[in-house]
């Protein structure tokens, strides 16, 4: 069969552009290299391992988070009729993808998962403004509310055992990333990674106090599978390799006032993260499920690690970029 010179050129051009797209994804989509891995490819794109997870603050981790503390935290909007309710959270890992749990993706009590709100901090304020250390007021750009086009559930999700509890929300439009109020979080790729320095962040709170207006941030500690099962005897816990348990660190369990007592009600999809040298935040896992409300202070929460799913995340994003490239050339 004869192939015209124009056809051959088009095929060649498509191949080159797809190769560029693949290299772009590998370098830019904020899916980090292993924490201790080789960063030699990070110069290929401005959205690479160097631009994800950068902390705005140099020290301390207060319970009441500050403006710009979690620019990767995304709040979800569920639509029922003309009413949109914002609850739960996910993590921005790419300009068009938000990572969360299957429970959050499938939640229907408040309607259909429809929107992702990016760059949010104080849910009661039209504009997020806070005074900095010098007393000057700093204000974040307007919140970006973006329609969710598709929710992609991991193909091997197991409802009974809550295994492979990860989902990606694909946004209709890419978010505007400024690196301060909106930024992707770095993903841990090391399945064997362990740390005694773990935190969680979420819009959460007791029924008596309601969900927090700004994300709460708590130190957590990892506990053994045996201890986890002992503390949750009424739950059929299946702690596969991609799951582990955490509980509140002792520094949060000595409070005497109910309003100060930590509670992760509303915390589904919340990030469990650590800080690596260079003051960078790395996502270790997602809050999958926990004890029935009201949870006791010592009761554990079950976490889904993100490291085993890195390749799946990358495949989804690469496929989306290829699709967009073909549409552009059509």
Short mmCIF file of C-alpha atoms in Angstrom, two decimals:
data_model
loop_
_atom_site.label_atom_id
_atom_site.label_comp_id
_atom_site.label_asym_id
_atom_site.label_seq_id
_atom_site.Cartn_x
_atom_site.Cartn_y
_atom_site.Cartn_z
CA UNK A 1 0.00 0.00 0.00
CA UNK A 2 1.34 3.42 -0.97
CA UNK A 3 1.67 6.05 1.74
CA UNK A 4 1.65 9.71 0.76
CA UNK A 5 4.51 11.93 1.90
CA UNK A 6 1.98 14.07 3.83
CA UNK A 7 0.59 11.04 5.65
CA UNK A 8 4.08 9.91 6.61
CA UNK A 9 4.92 13.37 7.92
CA UNK A 10 1.74 13.47 10.02
CA UNK A 11 2.52 10.06 11.53
CA UNK A 12 6.05 11.18 12.32
CA UNK A 13 4.82 14.41 13.89
CA UNK A 14 2.28 12.55 16.06
CA UNK A 15 4.97 10.15 17.23
CA UNK A 16 7.34 12.97 18.16
CA UNK A 17 4.63 14.90 19.99
CA UNK A 18 3.52 11.84 21.95
CA UNK A 19 7.11 11.18 22.96
CA UNK A 20 7.39 14.78 24.18
CA UNK A 21 4.10 14.37 26.08
CA UNK A 22 5.35 11.22 27.77
CA UNK A 23 8.55 12.95 28.84
CA UNK A 24 6.47 15.90 30.07
CA UNK A 25 4.33 13.65 32.25
CA UNK A 26 7.33 11.85 33.70
CA UNK A 27 8.89 15.15 34.70
CA UNK A 28 6.00 17.44 35.50
CA UNK A 29 3.00 15.79 37.01
CA UNK A 30 4.18 16.11 40.60
CA UNK A 31 4.43 12.36 41.00
CA UNK A 32 7.71 12.41 42.82
CA UNK A 33 10.69 10.18 42.41
CA UNK A 34 11.47 7.99 45.40
CA UNK A 35 12.19 10.15 48.40
CA UNK A 36 15.79 9.11 48.26
CA UNK A 37 15.80 8.52 44.52
CA UNK A 38 17.66 10.04 41.66
CA UNK A 39 16.45 13.53 40.79
CA UNK A 40 18.57 13.79 37.66
CA UNK A 41 15.50 14.09 35.39
CA UNK A 42 13.83 16.82 37.41
CA UNK A 43 15.16 19.58 35.19
CA UNK A 44 13.00 18.51 32.23
CA UNK A 45 9.97 20.50 33.40
CA UNK A 46 9.07 23.32 35.82
CA UNK A 47 6.40 21.06 37.36
CA UNK A 48 8.75 18.37 38.57
CA UNK A 49 9.96 16.96 41.86
CA UNK A 50 11.42 20.33 42.82
CA UNK A 51 8.12 22.21 42.53
CA UNK A 52 5.78 19.81 44.33
CA UNK A 53 5.23 19.75 48.08
CA UNK A 54 7.14 22.93 48.91
CA UNK A 55 6.24 24.20 52.39
CA UNK A 56 5.47 27.88 52.78
CA UNK A 57 6.51 27.83 56.46
CA UNK A 58 9.91 26.87 57.81
CA UNK A 59 8.93 25.41 61.17
CA UNK A 60 6.15 24.10 63.45
CA UNK A 61 2.89 22.38 62.53
CA UNK A 62 0.01 24.07 64.40
CA UNK A 63 -3.33 22.32 64.82
CA UNK A 64 -5.10 25.28 63.23
CA UNK A 65 -3.44 25.51 59.86
CA UNK A 66 -2.38 28.78 58.31
CA UNK A 67 -2.92 30.30 54.91
CA UNK A 68 -0.79 28.54 52.25
CA UNK A 69 -0.07 25.63 54.60
CA UNK A 70 -1.74 23.00 52.39
CA UNK A 71 -2.04 24.32 48.81
CA UNK A 72 -2.56 20.73 47.55
CA UNK A 73 -5.64 20.11 49.69
CA UNK A 74 -8.84 20.01 47.59
CA UNK A 75 -12.41 20.10 48.89
CA UNK A 76 -15.18 18.28 47.00
CA UNK A 77 -18.63 19.59 46.10
CA UNK A 78 -21.66 17.27 45.91
CA UNK A 79 -24.68 18.53 43.97
CA UNK A 80 -28.28 17.61 44.70
CA UNK A 81 -30.75 19.70 42.74
CA UNK A 82 -29.59 23.30 43.05
CA UNK A 83 -27.72 22.72 46.32
CA UNK A 84 -23.96 22.09 46.43
CA UNK A 85 -22.44 20.80 49.69
CA UNK A 86 -18.67 20.82 50.20
CA UNK A 87 -17.24 18.01 52.33
CA UNK A 88 -14.31 15.58 52.36
CA UNK A 89 -11.03 16.12 50.54
CA UNK A 90 -8.49 14.94 48.04
CA UNK A 91 -4.96 15.88 46.97
CA UNK A 92 -3.86 17.71 43.85
CA UNK A 93 -1.21 15.55 42.14
CA UNK A 94 -1.48 17.02 38.64
CA UNK A 95 -3.13 20.10 37.15
CA UNK A 96 -6.08 17.92 36.00
CA UNK A 97 -6.18 15.15 38.59
CA UNK A 98 -7.13 14.95 42.26
CA UNK A 99 -6.39 11.83 44.30
CA UNK A 100 -8.87 10.57 46.90
CA UNK A 101 -10.51 7.40 48.27
CA UNK A 102 -13.30 5.37 46.72
CA UNK A 103 -15.65 6.22 49.61
CA UNK A 104 -15.31 9.91 48.80
CA UNK A 105 -15.78 9.26 45.08
CA UNK A 106 -18.89 7.10 45.62
CA UNK A 107 -20.48 9.17 48.41
CA UNK A 108 -24.08 9.99 47.43
CA UNK A 109 -25.80 11.24 50.62
CA UNK A 110 -25.39 14.85 49.52
CA UNK A 111 -25.77 14.25 45.78
CA UNK A 112 -23.39 13.62 42.90
CA UNK A 113 -19.69 14.42 43.17
CA UNK A 114 -19.54 17.39 40.81
CA UNK A 115 -16.95 19.99 41.79
CA UNK A 116 -13.42 20.31 43.12
CA UNK A 117 -12.57 23.46 45.04
CA UNK A 118 -8.86 24.23 44.78
CA UNK A 119 -6.96 26.88 46.73
CA UNK A 120 -9.49 26.80 49.59
CA UNK A 121 -8.51 27.51 53.18
CA UNK A 122 -11.23 29.18 55.28
CA UNK A 123 -14.57 27.85 54.07
CA UNK A 124 -16.48 30.72 55.74
CA UNK A 125 -14.60 33.54 53.99
CA UNK A 126 -15.12 34.97 50.51
CA UNK A 127 -11.43 35.83 50.40
CA UNK A 128 -8.70 34.01 52.31
CA UNK A 129 -6.63 36.64 54.12
CA UNK A 130 -4.34 36.41 57.14
CA UNK A 131 -1.77 38.66 58.77
CA UNK A 132 1.80 37.50 58.40
CA UNK A 133 4.59 37.66 60.99
CA UNK A 134 5.19 41.35 60.22
CA UNK A 135 1.54 42.25 60.75
CA UNK A 136 0.83 42.82 57.08
CA UNK A 137 -2.26 41.21 55.62
CA UNK A 138 -1.70 38.60 52.92
CA UNK A 139 -4.56 37.46 50.71
CA UNK A 140 -4.70 34.37 48.51
CA UNK A 141 -6.08 34.42 44.96
CA UNK A 142 -9.71 33.48 44.49
CA UNK A 143 -10.66 29.86 45.01
CA UNK A 144 -10.87 27.81 41.81
CA UNK A 145 -14.06 25.77 41.53
CA UNK A 146 -13.71 23.27 38.70
CA UNK A 147 -16.18 20.75 37.32
CA UNK A 148 -15.24 17.07 37.67
CA UNK A 149 -15.59 15.30 34.33
CA UNK A 150 -14.86 11.75 35.41
CA UNK A 151 -14.09 9.65 38.48
CA UNK A 152 -11.70 6.74 37.89
CA UNK A 153 -11.81 3.96 40.47
CA UNK A 154 -8.91 1.54 40.81
CA UNK A 155 -9.90 -1.55 38.77
CA UNK A 156 -9.08 -3.93 41.64
CA UNK A 157 -10.94 -2.06 44.37
CA UNK A 158 -12.31 -4.52 46.95
CA UNK A 159 -15.30 -3.10 48.84
CA UNK A 160 -15.42 -5.84 51.48
CA UNK A 161 -11.76 -5.56 52.49
CA UNK A 162 -11.34 -1.90 51.44
CA UNK A 163 -8.28 -2.85 49.42
CA UNK A 164 -6.97 -0.69 46.56
CA UNK A 165 -9.00 2.18 48.01
CA UNK A 166 -7.81 4.88 45.60
CA UNK A 167 -9.62 6.97 42.99
CA UNK A 168 -8.74 9.82 40.66
CA UNK A 169 -11.07 12.72 39.92
CA UNK A 170 -10.36 14.11 36.44
CA UNK A 171 -11.04 17.83 36.18
CA UNK A 172 -12.69 19.44 33.18
CA UNK A 173 -10.11 22.22 33.12
CA UNK A 174 -6.55 22.31 34.45
CA UNK A 175 -6.11 24.26 37.67
CA UNK A 176 -3.92 27.34 37.73
CA UNK A 177 -0.89 26.44 39.82
CA UNK A 178 0.93 29.37 41.42
CA UNK A 179 3.10 27.35 43.81
CA UNK A 180 1.83 29.20 46.89
CA UNK A 181 -1.96 28.96 47.19
CA UNK A 182 -2.26 26.07 44.73
CA UNK A 183 0.44 23.43 44.25
CA UNK A 184 0.65 19.66 43.76
CA UNK A 185 1.81 17.42 46.59
CA UNK A 186 4.76 15.06 46.17
CA UNK A 187 4.01 11.34 46.19
CA UNK A 188 6.13 8.84 48.04
CA UNK A 189 7.22 6.03 45.71
CA UNK A 190 9.14 3.93 48.21
CA UNK A 191 6.90 1.04 49.34
CA UNK A 192 9.32 0.30 52.19
CA UNK A 193 9.42 3.85 53.49
CA UNK A 194 8.82 4.26 57.23
CA UNK A 195 8.76 7.39 59.33
CA UNK A 196 8.01 8.30 62.93
CA UNK A 197 7.09 11.80 61.76
CA UNK A 198 3.54 11.60 60.42
CA UNK A 199 0.77 14.18 60.21
CA UNK A 200 -2.77 14.39 58.88
CA UNK A 201 -4.71 17.44 57.63
CA UNK A 202 -8.45 17.75 57.09
CA UNK A 203 -11.56 19.88 57.39
CA UNK A 204 -12.97 17.84 60.26
CA UNK A 205 -14.58 18.06 63.70
CA UNK A 206 -17.07 16.68 66.19
CA UNK A 207 -20.83 16.91 65.67
CA UNK A 208 -21.01 19.29 68.62
CA UNK A 209 -18.57 21.71 67.03
CA UNK A 210 -19.18 21.03 63.33
CA UNK A 211 -16.52 20.69 60.66
CA UNK A 212 -13.60 23.06 61.06
CA UNK A 213 -13.62 26.20 58.93
CA UNK A 214 -9.91 25.76 58.20
CA UNK A 215 -8.09 22.43 57.96
CA UNK A 216 -6.96 20.89 61.22
CA UNK A 217 -3.50 19.33 61.43
CA UNK A 218 -2.55 16.57 63.85
CA UNK A 219 0.54 14.53 64.61
CA UNK A 220 -0.12 10.80 64.23
CA UNK A 221 1.79 7.65 65.10
CA UNK A 222 1.92 4.34 63.24
CA UNK A 223 0.81 1.25 65.16
CA UNK A 224 1.33 -2.43 64.47
CA UNK A 225 -1.31 -4.53 62.67
CA UNK A 226 -1.76 -6.64 65.82
CA UNK A 227 -2.35 -3.56 67.96
CA UNK A 228 -4.69 -2.15 65.32
CA UNK A 229 -6.83 -5.29 65.34
CA UNK A 230 -6.86 -5.36 69.13
CA UNK A 231 -8.08 -1.76 69.31
CA UNK A 232 -10.74 -2.31 66.64
CA UNK A 233 -12.17 -5.74 67.59
CA UNK A 234 -15.50 -5.08 65.88
CA UNK A 235 -13.91 -4.36 62.51
CA UNK A 236 -12.77 -7.02 60.05
CA UNK A 237 -9.45 -5.37 59.27
CA UNK A 238 -7.49 -6.67 56.30
CA UNK A 239 -4.12 -4.98 56.45
CA UNK A 240 -2.60 -5.78 53.08
CA UNK A 241 0.81 -4.48 52.08
CA UNK A 242 -0.69 -1.24 50.84
CA UNK A 243 -2.45 -0.49 54.16
CA UNK A 244 -1.37 0.43 57.70
CA UNK A 245 -2.84 1.89 60.90
CA UNK A 246 -2.27 5.16 62.73
CA UNK A 247 -3.56 6.78 65.92
CA UNK A 248 -3.35 10.24 67.45
CA UNK A 249 0.04 11.11 68.86
CA UNK A 250 0.21 11.59 72.64
CA UNK A 251 0.63 15.35 72.29
CA UNK A 252 -3.06 15.53 71.20
CA UNK A 253 -4.56 13.13 73.74
CA UNK A 254 -4.06 15.16 76.92
CA UNK A 255 -6.64 17.89 76.25
CA UNK A 256 -9.31 18.57 78.89
CA UNK A 257 -11.85 20.57 76.87
CA UNK A 258 -14.21 18.89 74.41
CA UNK A 259 -13.78 21.62 71.78
CA UNK A 260 -10.02 21.00 71.77
CA UNK A 261 -10.29 17.23 71.51
CA UNK A 262 -9.14 16.02 68.08
CA UNK A 263 -11.65 14.18 65.93
CA UNK A 264 -11.38 13.13 62.30
CA UNK A 265 -15.10 13.09 61.50
CA UNK A 266 -15.26 14.35 57.91
CA UNK A 267 -11.66 13.30 57.31
CA UNK A 268 -12.22 10.75 54.53
CA UNK A 269 -9.58 11.14 51.84
CA UNK A 270 -7.32 13.18 54.13
CA UNK A 271 -3.57 13.05 53.51
CA UNK A 272 -1.09 11.33 55.81
CA UNK A 273 2.21 12.98 55.08
CA UNK A 274 5.74 13.54 56.24
CA UNK A 275 8.41 16.18 55.73
CA UNK A 276 11.59 15.39 53.86
CA UNK A 277 14.81 17.34 53.90
CA UNK A 278 14.44 20.47 51.85
CA UNK A 279 11.20 21.22 53.74
CA UNK A 280 9.09 19.29 51.25
CA UNK A 281 5.82 17.51 52.00
CA UNK A 282 5.50 13.92 50.76
CA UNK A 283 2.18 12.12 50.70
CA UNK A 284 2.42 8.72 52.38
CA UNK A 285 -1.21 7.63 52.36
CA UNK A 286 -4.93 8.46 52.43
CA UNK A 287 -7.36 8.09 55.31
CA UNK A 288 -9.47 5.13 54.23
CA UNK A 289 -11.67 4.45 57.25
CA UNK A 290 -11.71 4.57 61.03
CA UNK A 291 -13.77 3.85 64.14
CA UNK A 292 -17.46 4.64 64.41
CA UNK A 293 -18.34 8.09 65.71
CA UNK A 294 -17.68 9.21 68.39
CA UNK A 295 -14.18 7.78 68.16
CA UNK A 296 -12.16 7.33 71.32
CA UNK A 297 -8.79 9.05 71.45
CA UNK A 298 -6.76 5.83 71.30
CA UNK A 299 -8.73 4.19 68.46
CA UNK A 300 -6.85 3.73 65.18
CA UNK A 301 -7.52 4.74 61.58
CA UNK A 302 -6.73 2.62 58.55
CA UNK A 303 -4.57 4.20 55.86
CA UNK A 304 -4.04 3.28 52.21
CA UNK A 305 -0.42 3.80 51.13
CA UNK A 306 0.06 5.61 47.82
CA UNK A 307 3.45 4.14 46.83
CA UNK A 308 2.03 0.90 45.32
CA UNK A 309 -0.23 2.91 42.99
CA UNK A 310 2.28 5.31 41.52
CA UNK A 311 2.42 3.49 38.17
CA UNK A 312 -1.37 3.37 37.95
CA UNK A 313 -1.60 7.12 38.56
CA UNK A 314 1.02 7.69 35.87
CA UNK A 315 -0.76 5.45 33.34
CA UNK A 316 -4.03 7.36 33.79
CA UNK A 317 -2.35 10.73 33.36
CA UNK A 318 -0.31 9.60 30.35
CA UNK A 319 -3.45 8.27 28.69
CA UNK A 320 -5.20 11.60 29.23
CA UNK A 321 -2.28 13.54 27.73
CA UNK A 322 -2.21 11.25 24.69
CA UNK A 323 -5.95 11.72 24.22
CA UNK A 324 -5.59 15.50 24.38
CA UNK A 325 -2.68 15.38 21.94
CA UNK A 326 -4.69 13.42 19.38
CA UNK A 327 -7.61 15.85 19.72
CA UNK A 328 -5.25 18.76 19.11
CA UNK A 329 -3.89 17.16 15.93
CA UNK A 330 -7.28 16.00 14.62
#
